[in-house]
Amino acid sequence: NIETTKNNRIPQDEIIIGMTQEPDSLDPVFSQMAASSLIQGALFEAETERNEKWDRELRLAEKIPSLKDGDWKILDKKRMETIWKIKPASVWEDGHPLTVFDSLFVHKIYMDPDIPVTSRDVHKRIENIEIIDSYSLRIVWKERYHLADYGIGFLPSHILEPVYKSDPKKYHQSFYNKTPIGNGPYKLSKWVSGVEIVLEKNELFFFDKPFTNKLIFRFIPDSNTLLANLLSGTIDASPPGLGITFDQAIELEKQDRKDIKLFFTPGLIWEHIDFNLDNPLLKDKLVRKALLYAINRKNIIEKIFFNKVEVAHSWLPPKHYGYYKDVSQYEYNPEKAKELLIKAGWKWVDTEKKFYKDNKLIVLTIMTTAGNKLREQVEQIIQSDFRNIGIELNIKNQPANVFFGQTTRYRKFPDLAMYAWVMSPESDGESLWTSDNIPSKSNNFVGQNTPGWQNKEIDRIDHLIPQTLDESERKELFKQEQIIWSDELPAIPLFFRLDISVVRAGFENWLPTGTTNPVSWNCEYWKLIL
């Protein structure tokens, strides 16, 4: 209901969010894009979530299991159990009761080897799920797991179980990618490909009913066009990672505008460049180190980010509890880069200022998301830096849905892929760096080890970290892991981004988190008063 405020301003009936990317899927099991996560934040609720302060909040769960309370128990040397109880008032948007059978179905989907889920790192640890009653379940874990108190989520089994049973191998191609049935504050109204996704208020939402009747997520691939739409009032907000660029935000900050509100949120978003380690050239660690020495990352941060971010030296951010502050650092040193390439067997021809081996030059291709001005600027600086040491770098960018949906997921990039991983405060590295998480045909392209890095000691450590309940012991393992990682360099660490977002003046309750939890986490409280 629209209510008039004290100063006679009226809350708007709809809010329009401009975003540079279109989701690959709205099914939480298969989507990998931040664009998908943003919209899923309005469509789905889980057991708990983190707010903008990174505190855990109860959503569908009655409480969070704990060792102290006895609903998280150690059974023997390895095994554990957790007891979950969910709120009986919860329903799906079609009115069907939400029960623990919906969690059981999630587990079934994740553990079917014929279904190409993004990762099985949580579900593979589960030995058994026992239904106590419709709103209580007992999860028995095969091994210690420090994130056992995070739940496993829900899918509407009353709708999707028949789809799965009809043809499990085609389940990932079902209607649910485009027309999901959710349990969140909003429900899907329509998806016009290439144009927009429209969500309407879910009247059956079990928490506070949304302030705004309709959310429209409009796809505007070019950030300049998106900014123009924002300043003209055609759109009302630009979300973190999917909207205006850093340099645009800096320019707006200089203008000190009164019609908008800017947010620079410290984030856990790791911008990096993956090596394709199947490439014979990039298999050589000396070459990988040379390429990192060749990049003037401080110059990138100064020119593009106005020194508001810092160079990354690890895949973990300094805000993460497991960050090792004395990890190896590679300062800009083109002469050192040349020395390493010569050591790797390449010959420097001074008259041409190029490297040769077997009459071949070093030519690499870098790929990222097309239309992202910030990343394109970074590519151009790296291209120039590489040219200074005789390496040609070709730039071949793709639309985000192709780059993430096909190229990186299936490891189709030939040399270098630049993008970001959004970390969480609990990220442990297992899905990113263990060899069994290299996406391949044999594992149905499950996992996030996109470089294809294989290291037995890393496998041991990164599998052990999530099994270690004591945080101080995990910190020591993280230290060992980062020492090896920074020497092997399966990827080039660039920087940890700030989450840049902007809304129109009058937009209330916009609370970016800087984590994997999207800004839409509290969208039922979004309100625009003009």
PDB file of N, CA, C and O in Angstrom, residues 166-217:
ATOM      1  N   SER A 166      11.639 -37.441 -14.499  1.00  0.00           N
ATOM      2  CA  SER A 166      11.324 -37.701 -15.913  1.00  0.00           C
ATOM      3  C   SER A 166      12.585 -37.880 -16.751  1.00  0.00           C
ATOM      4  O   SER A 166      12.611 -38.679 -17.683  1.00  0.00           O
ATOM      5  N   ASP A 167      13.648 -37.125 -16.423  1.00  0.00           N
ATOM      6  CA  ASP A 167      14.905 -37.270 -17.158  1.00  0.00           C
ATOM      7  C   ASP A 167      16.012 -36.544 -16.398  1.00  0.00           C
ATOM      8  O   ASP A 167      16.282 -35.363 -16.637  1.00  0.00           O
ATOM      9  N   PRO A 168      16.661 -37.238 -15.442  1.00  0.00           N
ATOM     10  CA  PRO A 168      17.693 -36.587 -14.621  1.00  0.00           C
ATOM     11  C   PRO A 168      18.800 -35.910 -15.428  1.00  0.00           C
ATOM     12  O   PRO A 168      19.295 -34.857 -15.041  1.00  0.00           O
ATOM     13  N   LYS A 169      19.175 -36.496 -16.554  1.00  0.00           N
ATOM     14  CA  LYS A 169      20.284 -35.949 -17.338  1.00  0.00           C
ATOM     15  C   LYS A 169      19.939 -34.620 -17.995  1.00  0.00           C
ATOM     16  O   LYS A 169      20.824 -33.863 -18.387  1.00  0.00           O
ATOM     17  N   LYS A 170      18.653 -34.332 -18.125  1.00  0.00           N
ATOM     18  CA  LYS A 170      18.234 -33.063 -18.726  1.00  0.00           C
ATOM     19  C   LYS A 170      17.660 -32.090 -17.700  1.00  0.00           C
ATOM     20  O   LYS A 170      17.167 -31.026 -18.068  1.00  0.00           O
ATOM     21  N   TYR A 171      17.776 -32.482 -16.438  1.00  0.00           N
ATOM     22  CA  TYR A 171      17.196 -31.632 -15.395  1.00  0.00           C
ATOM     23  C   TYR A 171      17.765 -30.213 -15.445  1.00  0.00           C
ATOM     24  O   TYR A 171      17.050 -29.236 -15.242  1.00  0.00           O
ATOM     25  N   HIS A 172      19.073 -30.085 -15.714  1.00  0.00           N
ATOM     26  CA  HIS A 172      19.711 -28.764 -15.692  1.00  0.00           C
ATOM     27  C   HIS A 172      19.225 -27.862 -16.824  1.00  0.00           C
ATOM     28  O   HIS A 172      19.516 -26.662 -16.843  1.00  0.00           O
ATOM     29  N   GLN A 173      18.455 -28.419 -17.765  1.00  0.00           N
ATOM     30  CA  GLN A 173      17.922 -27.621 -18.873  1.00  0.00           C
ATOM     31  C   GLN A 173      16.448 -27.276 -18.666  1.00  0.00           C
ATOM     32  O   GLN A 173      15.783 -26.796 -19.579  1.00  0.00           O
ATOM     33  N   SER A 174      15.932 -27.490 -17.469  1.00  0.00           N
ATOM     34  CA  SER A 174      14.498 -27.345 -17.230  1.00  0.00           C
ATOM     35  C   SER A 174      14.043 -25.884 -17.259  1.00  0.00           C
ATOM     36  O   SER A 174      14.847 -24.943 -17.254  1.00  0.00           O
ATOM     37  N   PHE A 175      12.743 -25.698 -17.229  1.00  0.00           N
ATOM     38  CA  PHE A 175      12.115 -24.381 -17.204  1.00  0.00           C
ATOM     39  C   PHE A 175      12.566 -23.542 -16.024  1.00  0.00           C
ATOM     40  O   PHE A 175      12.492 -22.310 -16.047  1.00  0.00           O
ATOM     41  N   TYR A 176      13.065 -24.208 -14.967  1.00  0.00           N
ATOM     42  CA  TYR A 176      13.358 -23.515 -13.720  1.00  0.00           C
ATOM     43  C   TYR A 176      14.493 -22.500 -13.865  1.00  0.00           C
ATOM     44  O   TYR A 176      14.624 -21.586 -13.064  1.00  0.00           O
ATOM     45  N   ASN A 177      15.315 -22.656 -14.876  1.00  0.00           N
ATOM     46  CA  ASN A 177      16.367 -21.677 -15.139  1.00  0.00           C
ATOM     47  C   ASN A 177      15.790 -20.308 -15.465  1.00  0.00           C
ATOM     48  O   ASN A 177      16.376 -19.275 -15.118  1.00  0.00           O
ATOM     49  N   LYS A 178      14.671 -20.301 -16.150  1.00  0.00           N
ATOM     50  CA  LYS A 178      14.084 -19.046 -16.618  1.00  0.00           C
ATOM     51  C   LYS A 178      12.830 -18.643 -15.853  1.00  0.00           C
ATOM     52  O   LYS A 178      12.497 -17.460 -15.796  1.00  0.00           O
ATOM     53  N   THR A 179      12.127 -19.609 -15.275  1.00  0.00           N
ATOM     54  CA  THR A 179      10.873 -19.296 -14.574  1.00  0.00           C
ATOM     55  C   THR A 179      10.825 -20.013 -13.224  1.00  0.00           C
ATOM     56  O   THR A 179      10.026 -20.934 -13.022  1.00  0.00           O
ATOM     57  N   PRO A 180      11.688 -19.623 -12.303  1.00  0.00           N
ATOM     58  CA  PRO A 180      11.727 -20.308 -11.000  1.00  0.00           C
ATOM     59  C   PRO A 180      10.525 -19.975 -10.128  1.00  0.00           C
ATOM     60  O   PRO A 180       9.920 -18.914 -10.255  1.00  0.00           O
ATOM     61  N   ILE A 181      10.205 -20.903  -9.255  1.00  0.00           N
ATOM     62  CA  ILE A 181       9.210 -20.696  -8.196  1.00  0.00           C
ATOM     63  C   ILE A 181       9.997 -20.505  -6.904  1.00  0.00           C
ATOM     64  O   ILE A 181      10.736 -21.396  -6.485  1.00  0.00           O
ATOM     65  N   GLY A 182       9.847 -19.335  -6.266  1.00  0.00           N
ATOM     66  CA  GLY A 182      10.653 -19.041  -5.099  1.00  0.00           C
ATOM     67  C   GLY A 182       9.861 -18.951  -3.819  1.00  0.00           C
ATOM     68  O   GLY A 182       8.661 -19.248  -3.775  1.00  0.00           O
ATOM     69  N   ASN A 183      10.549 -18.518  -2.772  1.00  0.00           N
ATOM     70  CA  ASN A 183       9.930 -18.355  -1.465  1.00  0.00           C
ATOM     71  C   ASN A 183      10.302 -17.008  -0.841  1.00  0.00           C
ATOM     72  O   ASN A 183      10.156 -16.808   0.352  1.00  0.00           O
ATOM     73  N   GLY A 184      10.824 -16.097  -1.671  1.00  0.00           N
ATOM     74  CA  GLY A 184      11.305 -14.826  -1.177  1.00  0.00           C
ATOM     75  C   GLY A 184      10.263 -13.728  -1.212  1.00  0.00           C
ATOM     76  O   GLY A 184       9.077 -13.974  -1.482  1.00  0.00           O
ATOM     77  N   PRO A 185      10.671 -12.503  -0.966  1.00  0.00           N
ATOM     78  CA  PRO A 185       9.727 -11.385  -0.917  1.00  0.00           C
ATOM     79  C   PRO A 185       9.121 -11.031  -2.272  1.00  0.00           C
ATOM     80  O   PRO A 185       8.074 -10.390  -2.332  1.00  0.00           O
ATOM     81  N   TYR A 186       9.788 -11.467  -3.345  1.00  0.00           N
ATOM     82  CA  TYR A 186       9.267 -11.183  -4.684  1.00  0.00           C
ATOM     83  C   TYR A 186       9.181 -12.469  -5.501  1.00  0.00           C
ATOM     84  O   TYR A 186       9.821 -13.471  -5.184  1.00  0.00           O
ATOM     85  N   LYS A 187       8.374 -12.417  -6.549  1.00  0.00           N
ATOM     86  CA  LYS A 187       8.252 -13.538  -7.475  1.00  0.00           C
ATOM     87  C   LYS A 187       8.401 -13.024  -8.897  1.00  0.00           C
ATOM     88  O   LYS A 187       8.123 -11.858  -9.187  1.00  0.00           O
ATOM     89  N   LEU A 188       8.850 -13.919  -9.764  1.00  0.00           N
ATOM     90  CA  LEU A 188       9.092 -13.540 -11.155  1.00  0.00           C
ATOM     91  C   LEU A 188       7.778 -13.255 -11.869  1.00  0.00           C
ATOM     92  O   LEU A 188       6.849 -14.059 -11.836  1.00  0.00           O
ATOM     93  N   SER A 189       7.732 -12.092 -12.528  1.00  0.00           N
ATOM     94  CA  SER A 189       6.579 -11.741 -13.348  1.00  0.00           C
ATOM     95  C   SER A 189       6.867 -12.009 -14.813  1.00  0.00           C
ATOM     96  O   SER A 189       6.089 -12.660 -15.503  1.00  0.00           O
ATOM     97  N   LYS A 190       8.027 -11.536 -15.294  1.00  0.00           N
ATOM     98  CA  LYS A 190       8.413 -11.829 -16.670  1.00  0.00           C
ATOM     99  C   LYS A 190       9.912 -11.603 -16.849  1.00  0.00           C
ATOM    100  O   LYS A 190      10.541 -10.868 -16.100  1.00  0.00           O
ATOM    101  N   TRP A 191      10.450 -12.280 -17.838  1.00  0.00           N
ATOM    102  CA  TRP A 191      11.854 -12.129 -18.230  1.00  0.00           C
ATOM    103  C   TRP A 191      11.859 -11.904 -19.736  1.00  0.00           C
ATOM    104  O   TRP A 191      11.586 -12.817 -20.509  1.00  0.00           O
ATOM    105  N   VAL A 192      12.165 -10.696 -20.135  1.00  0.00           N
ATOM    106  CA  VAL A 192      12.292 -10.361 -21.557  1.00  0.00           C
ATOM    107  C   VAL A 192      13.779 -10.388 -21.883  1.00  0.00           C
ATOM    108  O   VAL A 192      14.531  -9.497 -21.477  1.00  0.00           O
ATOM    109  N   SER A 193      14.213 -11.414 -22.599  1.00  0.00           N
ATOM    110  CA  SER A 193      15.635 -11.611 -22.871  1.00  0.00           C
ATOM    111  C   SER A 193      16.252 -10.372 -23.517  1.00  0.00           C
ATOM    112  O   SER A 193      15.719  -9.813 -24.473  1.00  0.00           O
ATOM    113  N   GLY A 194      17.380  -9.942 -22.953  1.00  0.00           N
ATOM    114  CA  GLY A 194      18.086  -8.788 -23.483  1.00  0.00           C
ATOM    115  C   GLY A 194      17.510  -7.456 -23.044  1.00  0.00           C
ATOM    116  O   GLY A 194      18.080  -6.404 -23.354  1.00  0.00           O
ATOM    117  N   VAL A 195      16.401  -7.483 -22.326  1.00  0.00           N
ATOM    118  CA  VAL A 195      15.727  -6.236 -21.947  1.00  0.00           C
ATOM    119  C   VAL A 195      15.632  -6.088 -20.430  1.00  0.00           C
ATOM    120  O   VAL A 195      16.236  -5.183 -19.843  1.00  0.00           O
ATOM    121  N   GLU A 196      14.878  -6.977 -19.768  1.00  0.00           N
ATOM    122  CA  GLU A 196      14.646  -6.795 -18.340  1.00  0.00           C
ATOM    123  C   GLU A 196      14.036  -8.031 -17.698  1.00  0.00           C
ATOM    124  O   GLU A 196      13.490  -8.909 -18.387  1.00  0.00           O
ATOM    125  N   ILE A 197      14.138  -8.072 -16.392  1.00  0.00           N
ATOM    126  CA  ILE A 197      13.426  -9.037 -15.558  1.00  0.00           C
ATOM    127  C   ILE A 197      12.547  -8.239 -14.608  1.00  0.00           C
ATOM    128  O   ILE A 197      13.014  -7.286 -13.965  1.00  0.00           O
ATOM    129  N   VAL A 198      11.280  -8.631 -14.524  1.00  0.00           N
ATOM    130  CA  VAL A 198      10.323  -7.922 -13.682  1.00  0.00           C
ATOM    131  C   VAL A 198       9.874  -8.845 -12.555  1.00  0.00           C
ATOM    132  O   VAL A 198       9.478  -9.988 -12.804  1.00  0.00           O
ATOM    133  N   LEU A 199       9.971  -8.352 -11.324  1.00  0.00           N
ATOM    134  CA  LEU A 199       9.524  -9.095 -10.155  1.00  0.00           C
ATOM    135  C   LEU A 199       8.354  -8.362  -9.518  1.00  0.00           C
ATOM    136  O   LEU A 199       8.327  -7.132  -9.473  1.00  0.00           O
ATOM    137  N   GLU A 200       7.408  -9.135  -9.005  1.00  0.00           N
ATOM    138  CA  GLU A 200       6.257  -8.561  -8.301  1.00  0.00           C
ATOM    139  C   GLU A 200       6.241  -9.034  -6.856  1.00  0.00           C
ATOM    140  O   GLU A 200       6.749 -10.107  -6.529  1.00  0.00           O
ATOM    141  N   LYS A 201       5.646  -8.243  -6.008  1.00  0.00           N
ATOM    142  CA  LYS A 201       5.546  -8.560  -4.587  1.00  0.00           C
ATOM    143  C   LYS A 201       4.911  -9.936  -4.383  1.00  0.00           C
ATOM    144  O   LYS A 201       3.902 -10.279  -5.004  1.00  0.00           O
ATOM    145  N   ASN A 202       5.548 -10.735  -3.531  1.00  0.00           N
ATOM    146  CA  ASN A 202       5.006 -12.038  -3.162  1.00  0.00           C
ATOM    147  C   ASN A 202       4.116 -11.857  -1.928  1.00  0.00           C
ATOM    148  O   ASN A 202       4.611 -11.670  -0.815  1.00  0.00           O
ATOM    149  N   GLU A 203       2.811 -11.899  -2.126  1.00  0.00           N
ATOM    150  CA  GLU A 203       1.869 -11.661  -1.030  1.00  0.00           C
ATOM    151  C   GLU A 203       1.912 -12.751   0.033  1.00  0.00           C
ATOM    152  O   GLU A 203       1.422 -12.569   1.146  1.00  0.00           O
ATOM    153  N   LEU A 204       2.517 -13.907  -0.304  1.00  0.00           N
ATOM    154  CA  LEU A 204       2.587 -15.014   0.649  1.00  0.00           C
ATOM    155  C   LEU A 204       3.904 -15.048   1.420  1.00  0.00           C
ATOM    156  O   LEU A 204       4.156 -15.987   2.179  1.00  0.00           O
ATOM    157  N   PHE A 205       4.754 -14.045   1.208  1.00  0.00           N
ATOM    158  CA  PHE A 205       6.041 -13.995   1.905  1.00  0.00           C
ATOM    159  C   PHE A 205       5.808 -13.971   3.414  1.00  0.00           C
ATOM    160  O   PHE A 205       4.988 -13.215   3.917  1.00  0.00           O
ATOM    161  N   PHE A 206       6.534 -14.821   4.129  1.00  0.00           N
ATOM    162  CA  PHE A 206       6.231 -15.071   5.540  1.00  0.00           C
ATOM    163  C   PHE A 206       6.814 -14.027   6.479  1.00  0.00           C
ATOM    164  O   PHE A 206       6.431 -13.973   7.645  1.00  0.00           O
ATOM    165  N   PHE A 207       7.753 -13.190   5.982  1.00  0.00           N
ATOM    166  CA  PHE A 207       8.266 -12.108   6.810  1.00  0.00           C
ATOM    167  C   PHE A 207       7.507 -10.823   6.478  1.00  0.00           C
ATOM    168  O   PHE A 207       6.408 -10.856   5.952  1.00  0.00           O
ATOM    169  N   ASP A 208       8.126  -9.685   6.785  1.00  0.00           N
ATOM    170  CA  ASP A 208       7.504  -8.403   6.478  1.00  0.00           C
ATOM    171  C   ASP A 208       7.241  -8.280   4.977  1.00  0.00           C
ATOM    172  O   ASP A 208       8.117  -8.568   4.158  1.00  0.00           O
ATOM    173  N   LYS A 209       6.053  -7.844   4.641  1.00  0.00           N
ATOM    174  CA  LYS A 209       5.702  -7.680   3.232  1.00  0.00           C
ATOM    175  C   LYS A 209       6.520  -6.541   2.618  1.00  0.00           C
ATOM    176  O   LYS A 209       6.806  -5.530   3.272  1.00  0.00           O
ATOM    177  N   PRO A 210       6.945  -6.676   1.366  1.00  0.00           N
ATOM    178  CA  PRO A 210       7.765  -5.642   0.722  1.00  0.00           C
ATOM    179  C   PRO A 210       7.087  -4.277   0.689  1.00  0.00           C
ATOM    180  O   PRO A 210       5.878  -4.171   0.512  1.00  0.00           O
ATOM    181  N   PHE A 211       7.901  -3.236   0.865  1.00  0.00           N
ATOM    182  CA  PHE A 211       7.398  -1.872   0.773  1.00  0.00           C
ATOM    183  C   PHE A 211       6.988  -1.519  -0.654  1.00  0.00           C
ATOM    184  O   PHE A 211       6.047  -0.762  -0.878  1.00  0.00           O
ATOM    185  N   THR A 212       7.729  -2.075  -1.636  1.00  0.00           N
ATOM    186  CA  THR A 212       7.544  -1.695  -3.035  1.00  0.00           C
ATOM    187  C   THR A 212       6.891  -2.839  -3.803  1.00  0.00           C
ATOM    188  O   THR A 212       7.292  -3.993  -3.659  1.00  0.00           O
ATOM    189  N   ASN A 213       5.919  -2.528  -4.621  1.00  0.00           N
ATOM    190  CA  ASN A 213       5.157  -3.570  -5.311  1.00  0.00           C
ATOM    191  C   ASN A 213       5.929  -4.275  -6.410  1.00  0.00           C
ATOM    192  O   ASN A 213       5.726  -5.472  -6.642  1.00  0.00           O
ATOM    193  N   LYS A 214       6.815  -3.566  -7.084  1.00  0.00           N
ATOM    194  CA  LYS A 214       7.455  -4.146  -8.260  1.00  0.00           C
ATOM    195  C   LYS A 214       8.927  -3.737  -8.318  1.00  0.00           C
ATOM    196  O   LYS A 214       9.282  -2.573  -8.088  1.00  0.00           O
ATOM    197  N   LEU A 215       9.798  -4.714  -8.628  1.00  0.00           N
ATOM    198  CA  LEU A 215      11.213  -4.462  -8.896  1.00  0.00           C
ATOM    199  C   LEU A 215      11.488  -4.813 -10.352  1.00  0.00           C
ATOM    200  O   LEU A 215      11.140  -5.910 -10.804  1.00  0.00           O
ATOM    201  N   ILE A 216      12.104  -3.897 -11.060  1.00  0.00           N
ATOM    202  CA  ILE A 216      12.449  -4.119 -12.462  1.00  0.00           C
ATOM    203  C   ILE A 216      13.969  -4.076 -12.588  1.00  0.00           C
ATOM    204  O   ILE A 216      14.602  -3.077 -12.228  1.00  0.00           O
ATOM    205  N   PHE A 217      14.551  -5.160 -13.092  1.00  0.00           N
ATOM    206  CA  PHE A 217      15.994  -5.235 -13.314  1.00  0.00           C
ATOM    207  C   PHE A 217      16.237  -5.080 -14.816  1.00  0.00           C
ATOM    208  O   PHE A 217      15.969  -5.992 -15.599  1.00  0.00           O
TER     209      PHE A 217
END
